[in-house]
Amino acid sequence: MLPRIDYAKGGNFGALALGGYEQSETVPVLTVDGLGLAHCHVVKVDVEGMENEVLASAAATIKRCWPALYLENDRRERAEELIKRLFSTDYVVYWHLPRLFNPDNFFANPENIFANLISRNVLALPAERNVKVEKLQRITDPAAIF
């Protein structure tokens, strides 16, 4: 369920999590496995703390296709669980912590309204591929996350 929103007004609608709203409307939810994908090379997930649920809904697709996974992992209370799930599926996991401001931005805007904020994400690659990843910190302990 999502809150009742006037989508004609501005806002960050990508920051809405499902459930927990007093006034809400029911929306359809699809599973990744339910899509019946013939191929899947990359899965990008940013679902406001429900990344574990998406991975669970994609278990068969991940096992069959072994895609690269790029997941937001910024919820302290759920981060360790997400890393453990990735480890249990034989993925090598790295932190990707980009700053929200890039001085080389498209509009050449020099104003950094984000200070030193970063986005907490993980890149997970199938261990069997032996991909060499540079400049990202490999995660070896799910409990040592923040």
mmCIF file of N, CA and C in Angstrom, residues 49-128:
data_model
loop_
_atom_site.group_PDB
_atom_site.id
_atom_site.type_symbol
_atom_site.label_atom_id
_atom_site.label_comp_id
_atom_site.label_asym_id
_atom_site.label_seq_id
_atom_site.Cartn_x
_atom_site.Cartn_y
_atom_site.Cartn_z
ATOM 1 N N GLY A 49 14.449 0.211 1.771
ATOM 2 C CA GLY A 49 14.540 -0.759 2.853
ATOM 3 C C GLY A 49 13.958 -2.126 2.567
ATOM 4 N N MET A 50 13.421 -2.325 1.377
ATOM 5 C CA MET A 50 12.816 -3.617 1.048
ATOM 6 C C MET A 50 13.682 -4.417 0.070
ATOM 7 N N GLU A 51 14.982 -4.140 0.078
ATOM 8 C CA GLU A 51 15.893 -4.822 -0.835
ATOM 9 C C GLU A 51 15.911 -6.334 -0.597
ATOM 10 N N ASN A 52 15.853 -6.752 0.670
ATOM 11 C CA ASN A 52 15.812 -8.199 0.967
ATOM 12 C C ASN A 52 14.588 -8.865 0.354
ATOM 13 N N GLU A 53 13.456 -8.184 0.423
ATOM 14 C CA GLU A 53 12.230 -8.743 -0.147
ATOM 15 C C GLU A 53 12.345 -8.879 -1.665
ATOM 16 N N VAL A 54 12.980 -7.913 -2.306
ATOM 17 C CA VAL A 54 13.164 -8.001 -3.759
ATOM 18 C C VAL A 54 14.078 -9.172 -4.094
ATOM 19 N N LEU A 55 15.169 -9.319 -3.347
ATOM 20 C CA LEU A 55 16.058 -10.461 -3.600
ATOM 21 C C LEU A 55 15.339 -11.784 -3.396
ATOM 22 N N ALA A 56 14.497 -11.865 -2.379
ATOM 23 C CA ALA A 56 13.721 -13.094 -2.163
ATOM 24 C C ALA A 56 12.795 -13.346 -3.340
ATOM 25 N N SER A 57 12.231 -12.270 -3.906
ATOM 26 C CA SER A 57 11.310 -12.419 -5.041
ATOM 27 C C SER A 57 12.040 -12.724 -6.338
ATOM 28 N N ALA A 58 13.368 -12.630 -6.294
ATOM 29 C CA ALA A 58 14.172 -12.858 -7.493
ATOM 30 C C ALA A 58 15.076 -14.078 -7.351
ATOM 31 N N ALA A 59 14.866 -14.882 -6.318
ATOM 32 C CA ALA A 59 15.779 -15.993 -6.008
ATOM 33 C C ALA A 59 15.994 -16.937 -7.185
ATOM 34 N N ALA A 60 14.935 -17.330 -7.855
ATOM 35 C CA ALA A 60 15.071 -18.271 -8.980
ATOM 36 C C ALA A 60 15.784 -17.608 -10.163
ATOM 37 N N THR A 61 15.465 -16.358 -10.433
ATOM 38 C CA THR A 61 16.112 -15.628 -11.535
ATOM 39 C C THR A 61 17.599 -15.470 -11.248
ATOM 40 N N ILE A 62 17.940 -15.113 -10.019
ATOM 41 C CA ILE A 62 19.344 -14.940 -9.647
ATOM 42 C C ILE A 62 20.087 -16.267 -9.760
ATOM 43 N N LYS A 63 19.502 -17.323 -9.279
ATOM 44 C CA LYS A 63 20.150 -18.642 -9.340
ATOM 45 C C LYS A 63 20.353 -19.113 -10.778
ATOM 46 N N ARG A 64 19.416 -18.780 -11.639
ATOM 47 C CA ARG A 64 19.482 -19.213 -13.041
ATOM 48 C C ARG A 64 20.386 -18.320 -13.887
ATOM 49 N N CYS A 65 20.356 -17.003 -13.669
ATOM 50 C CA CYS A 65 21.047 -16.055 -14.550
ATOM 51 C C CYS A 65 22.342 -15.476 -13.984
ATOM 52 N N TRP A 66 22.520 -15.507 -12.671
ATOM 53 C CA TRP A 66 23.685 -14.944 -11.999
ATOM 54 C C TRP A 66 23.993 -13.514 -12.450
ATOM 55 N N PRO A 67 23.038 -12.609 -12.312
ATOM 56 C CA PRO A 67 23.296 -11.219 -12.720
ATOM 57 C C PRO A 67 24.181 -10.489 -11.716
ATOM 58 N N ALA A 68 24.794 -9.410 -12.183
ATOM 59 C CA ALA A 68 25.428 -8.469 -11.260
ATOM 60 C C ALA A 68 24.296 -7.789 -10.500
ATOM 61 N N LEU A 69 24.516 -7.523 -9.220
ATOM 62 C CA LEU A 69 23.489 -6.904 -8.393
ATOM 63 C C LEU A 69 24.017 -5.573 -7.859
ATOM 64 N N TYR A 70 23.208 -4.541 -7.974
ATOM 65 C CA TYR A 70 23.557 -3.233 -7.417
ATOM 66 C C TYR A 70 22.384 -2.808 -6.553
ATOM 67 N N LEU A 71 22.628 -2.748 -5.236
ATOM 68 C CA LEU A 71 21.541 -2.572 -4.280
ATOM 69 C C LEU A 71 21.811 -1.410 -3.331
ATOM 70 N N GLU A 72 20.796 -0.599 -3.106
ATOM 71 C CA GLU A 72 20.907 0.388 -2.038
ATOM 72 C C GLU A 72 20.963 -0.389 -0.726
ATOM 73 N N ASN A 73 21.814 0.045 0.187
ATOM 74 C CA ASN A 73 21.933 -0.634 1.484
ATOM 75 C C ASN A 73 22.203 0.417 2.562
ATOM 76 N N ASP A 74 21.214 1.274 2.768
ATOM 77 C CA ASP A 74 21.408 2.401 3.683
ATOM 78 C C ASP A 74 20.571 2.314 4.953
ATOM 79 N N ARG A 75 19.927 1.196 5.182
ATOM 80 C CA ARG A 75 19.119 1.022 6.391
ATOM 81 C C ARG A 75 19.933 0.220 7.405
ATOM 82 N N ARG A 76 20.430 0.898 8.404
ATOM 83 C CA ARG A 76 21.304 0.264 9.399
ATOM 84 C C ARG A 76 20.696 -1.018 9.958
ATOM 85 N N GLU A 77 19.402 -0.990 10.255
ATOM 86 C CA GLU A 77 18.749 -2.142 10.878
ATOM 87 C C GLU A 77 18.565 -3.321 9.923
ATOM 88 N N ARG A 78 18.767 -3.108 8.630
ATOM 89 C CA ARG A 78 18.573 -4.186 7.653
ATOM 90 C C ARG A 78 19.839 -4.516 6.870
ATOM 91 N N ALA A 79 20.889 -3.727 7.042
ATOM 92 C CA ALA A 79 22.099 -3.855 6.224
ATOM 93 C C ALA A 79 22.797 -5.199 6.399
ATOM 94 N N GLU A 80 22.970 -5.632 7.632
ATOM 95 C CA GLU A 80 23.668 -6.907 7.875
ATOM 96 C C GLU A 80 22.900 -8.071 7.251
ATOM 97 N N GLU A 81 21.595 -8.066 7.395
ATOM 98 C CA GLU A 81 20.757 -9.130 6.814
ATOM 99 C C GLU A 81 20.918 -9.189 5.292
ATOM 100 N N LEU A 82 20.985 -8.030 4.660
ATOM 101 C CA LEU A 82 21.152 -7.989 3.213
ATOM 102 C C LEU A 82 22.503 -8.571 2.795
ATOM 103 N N ILE A 83 23.558 -8.182 3.494
ATOM 104 C CA ILE A 83 24.900 -8.702 3.180
ATOM 105 C C ILE A 83 24.941 -10.221 3.387
ATOM 106 N N LYS A 84 24.354 -10.699 4.469
ATOM 107 C CA LYS A 84 24.336 -12.154 4.728
ATOM 108 C C LYS A 84 23.605 -12.892 3.614
ATOM 109 N N ARG A 85 22.502 -12.333 3.121
ATOM 110 C CA ARG A 85 21.766 -12.971 2.026
ATOM 111 C C ARG A 85 22.661 -13.075 0.787
ATOM 112 N N LEU A 86 23.380 -12.019 0.493
ATOM 113 C CA LEU A 86 24.263 -12.032 -0.677
ATOM 114 C C LEU A 86 25.383 -13.055 -0.500
ATOM 115 N N PHE A 87 25.957 -13.127 0.681
ATOM 116 C CA PHE A 87 27.005 -14.121 0.944
ATOM 117 C C PHE A 87 26.464 -15.538 0.785
ATOM 118 N N SER A 88 25.235 -15.770 1.205
ATOM 119 C CA SER A 88 24.660 -17.122 1.135
ATOM 120 C C SER A 88 24.392 -17.562 -0.296
ATOM 121 N N THR A 89 24.368 -16.625 -1.229
ATOM 122 C CA THR A 89 24.135 -16.969 -2.635
ATOM 123 C C THR A 89 25.425 -16.955 -3.440
ATOM 124 N N ASP A 90 26.558 -16.979 -2.752
ATOM 125 C CA ASP A 90 27.875 -17.078 -3.387
ATOM 126 C C ASP A 90 28.207 -15.871 -4.255
ATOM 127 N N TYR A 91 27.952 -14.688 -3.719
ATOM 128 C CA TYR A 91 28.335 -13.437 -4.363
ATOM 129 C C TYR A 91 29.479 -12.798 -3.583
ATOM 130 N N VAL A 92 30.344 -12.092 -4.301
ATOM 131 C CA VAL A 92 31.376 -11.259 -3.694
ATOM 132 C C VAL A 92 30.781 -9.856 -3.633
ATOM 133 N N VAL A 93 30.892 -9.213 -2.468
ATOM 134 C CA VAL A 93 30.158 -7.977 -2.224
ATOM 135 C C VAL A 93 31.112 -6.832 -1.908
ATOM 136 N N TYR A 94 30.828 -5.668 -2.500
ATOM 137 C CA TYR A 94 31.651 -4.477 -2.328
ATOM 138 C C TYR A 94 30.776 -3.287 -1.946
ATOM 139 N N TRP A 95 31.344 -2.385 -1.134
ATOM 140 C CA TRP A 95 30.676 -1.119 -0.882
ATOM 141 C C TRP A 95 30.881 -0.190 -2.070
ATOM 142 N N HIS A 96 29.836 0.507 -2.461
ATOM 143 C CA HIS A 96 29.941 1.614 -3.411
ATOM 144 C C HIS A 96 29.306 2.807 -2.714
ATOM 145 N N LEU A 97 30.116 3.813 -2.394
ATOM 146 C CA LEU A 97 29.684 4.931 -1.559
ATOM 147 C C LEU A 97 29.887 6.271 -2.280
ATOM 148 N N PRO A 98 29.161 6.494 -3.356
ATOM 149 C CA PRO A 98 29.360 7.749 -4.098
ATOM 150 C C PRO A 98 28.800 8.953 -3.343
ATOM 151 N N ARG A 99 29.485 10.062 -3.463
ATOM 152 C CA ARG A 99 28.984 11.320 -2.905
ATOM 153 C C ARG A 99 27.790 11.768 -3.748
ATOM 154 N N LEU A 100 26.862 12.464 -3.110
ATOM 155 C CA LEU A 100 25.688 12.940 -3.845
ATOM 156 C C LEU A 100 26.036 14.097 -4.769
ATOM 157 N N PHE A 101 27.080 14.842 -4.443
ATOM 158 C CA PHE A 101 27.490 15.957 -5.301
ATOM 159 C C PHE A 101 28.701 15.565 -6.122
ATOM 160 N N ASN A 102 28.632 15.843 -7.414
ATOM 161 C CA ASN A 102 29.755 15.628 -8.315
ATOM 162 C C ASN A 102 30.100 16.991 -8.913
ATOM 163 N N PRO A 103 31.290 17.523 -8.626
ATOM 164 C CA PRO A 103 31.640 18.836 -9.179
ATOM 165 C C PRO A 103 31.668 18.845 -10.707
ATOM 166 N N ASP A 104 31.793 17.676 -11.298
ATOM 167 C CA ASP A 104 31.783 17.564 -12.759
ATOM 168 C C ASP A 104 30.376 17.203 -13.238
ATOM 169 N N ASN A 105 29.362 17.851 -12.649
ATOM 170 C CA ASN A 105 27.972 17.528 -12.985
ATOM 171 C C ASN A 105 27.578 18.096 -14.342
ATOM 172 N N PHE A 106 26.502 17.592 -14.887
ATOM 173 C CA PHE A 106 26.052 17.919 -16.242
ATOM 174 C C PHE A 106 25.880 19.417 -16.462
ATOM 175 N N PHE A 107 25.319 20.118 -15.480
ATOM 176 C CA PHE A 107 25.063 21.552 -15.638
ATOM 177 C C PHE A 107 26.234 22.421 -15.177
ATOM 178 N N ALA A 108 27.342 21.803 -14.774
ATOM 179 C CA ALA A 108 28.514 22.523 -14.272
ATOM 180 C C ALA A 108 28.142 23.441 -13.112
ATOM 181 N N ASN A 109 27.194 22.999 -12.306
ATOM 182 C CA ASN A 109 26.748 23.776 -11.149
ATOM 183 C C ASN A 109 27.752 23.588 -10.020
ATOM 184 N N PRO A 110 28.385 24.663 -9.567
ATOM 185 C CA PRO A 110 29.400 24.535 -8.518
ATOM 186 C C PRO A 110 28.824 24.434 -7.099
ATOM 187 N N GLU A 111 27.517 24.662 -6.938
ATOM 188 C CA GLU A 111 26.928 24.674 -5.607
ATOM 189 C C GLU A 111 26.658 23.254 -5.102
ATOM 190 N N ASN A 112 27.293 22.918 -4.006
ATOM 191 C CA ASN A 112 27.118 21.609 -3.387
ATOM 192 C C ASN A 112 26.094 21.737 -2.266
ATOM 193 N N ILE A 113 24.852 21.404 -2.536
ATOM 194 C CA ILE A 113 23.796 21.495 -1.530
ATOM 195 C C ILE A 113 23.741 20.239 -0.657
ATOM 196 N N PHE A 114 24.584 19.253 -0.958
ATOM 197 C CA PHE A 114 24.550 17.974 -0.246
ATOM 198 C C PHE A 114 25.637 17.819 0.814
ATOM 199 N N ALA A 115 26.502 18.817 0.961
ATOM 200 C CA ALA A 115 27.633 18.732 1.895
ATOM 201 C C ALA A 115 28.438 17.470 1.579
ATOM 202 N N ASN A 116 28.635 16.605 2.578
ATOM 203 C CA ASN A 116 29.417 15.382 2.367
ATOM 204 C C ASN A 116 28.550 14.129 2.356
ATOM 205 N N LEU A 117 27.263 14.265 2.037
ATOM 206 C CA LEU A 117 26.376 13.106 2.016
ATOM 207 C C LEU A 117 26.792 12.115 0.937
ATOM 208 N N ILE A 118 26.630 10.847 1.271
ATOM 209 C CA ILE A 118 26.916 9.776 0.315
ATOM 210 C C ILE A 118 25.692 8.902 0.164
ATOM 211 N N SER A 119 25.696 8.093 -0.863
ATOM 212 C CA SER A 119 24.674 7.078 -1.073
ATOM 213 C C SER A 119 25.309 5.736 -0.725
ATOM 214 N N ARG A 120 24.676 4.954 0.152
ATOM 215 C CA ARG A 120 25.219 3.641 0.560
ATOM 216 C C ARG A 120 24.629 2.558 -0.324
ATOM 217 N N ASN A 121 25.500 1.954 -1.113
ATOM 218 C CA ASN A 121 25.091 0.906 -2.035
ATOM 219 C C ASN A 121 26.080 -0.248 -1.957
ATOM 220 N N VAL A 122 25.651 -1.406 -2.441
ATOM 221 C CA VAL A 122 26.571 -2.523 -2.586
ATOM 222 C C VAL A 122 26.523 -3.023 -4.031
ATOM 223 N N LEU A 123 27.680 -3.423 -4.492
ATOM 224 C CA LEU A 123 27.813 -4.105 -5.775
ATOM 225 C C LEU A 123 28.127 -5.545 -5.439
ATOM 226 N N ALA A 124 27.350 -6.463 -5.969
ATOM 227 C CA ALA A 124 27.562 -7.882 -5.708
ATOM 228 C C ALA A 124 27.744 -8.601 -7.046
ATOM 229 N N LEU A 125 28.814 -9.362 -7.128
ATOM 230 C CA LEU A 125 29.145 -10.086 -8.358
ATOM 231 C C LEU A 125 29.296 -11.565 -8.045
ATOM 232 N N PRO A 126 28.836 -12.422 -8.936
ATOM 233 C CA PRO A 126 28.984 -13.866 -8.697
ATOM 234 C C PRO A 126 30.453 -14.231 -8.481
ATOM 235 N N ALA A 127 30.736 -14.955 -7.408
ATOM 236 C CA ALA A 127 32.115 -15.321 -7.057
ATOM 237 C C ALA A 127 32.791 -16.100 -8.181
ATOM 238 N N GLU A 128 32.026 -16.938 -8.864
ATOM 239 C CA GLU A 128 32.618 -17.798 -9.902
ATOM 240 C C GLU A 128 33.173 -17.014 -11.092
#
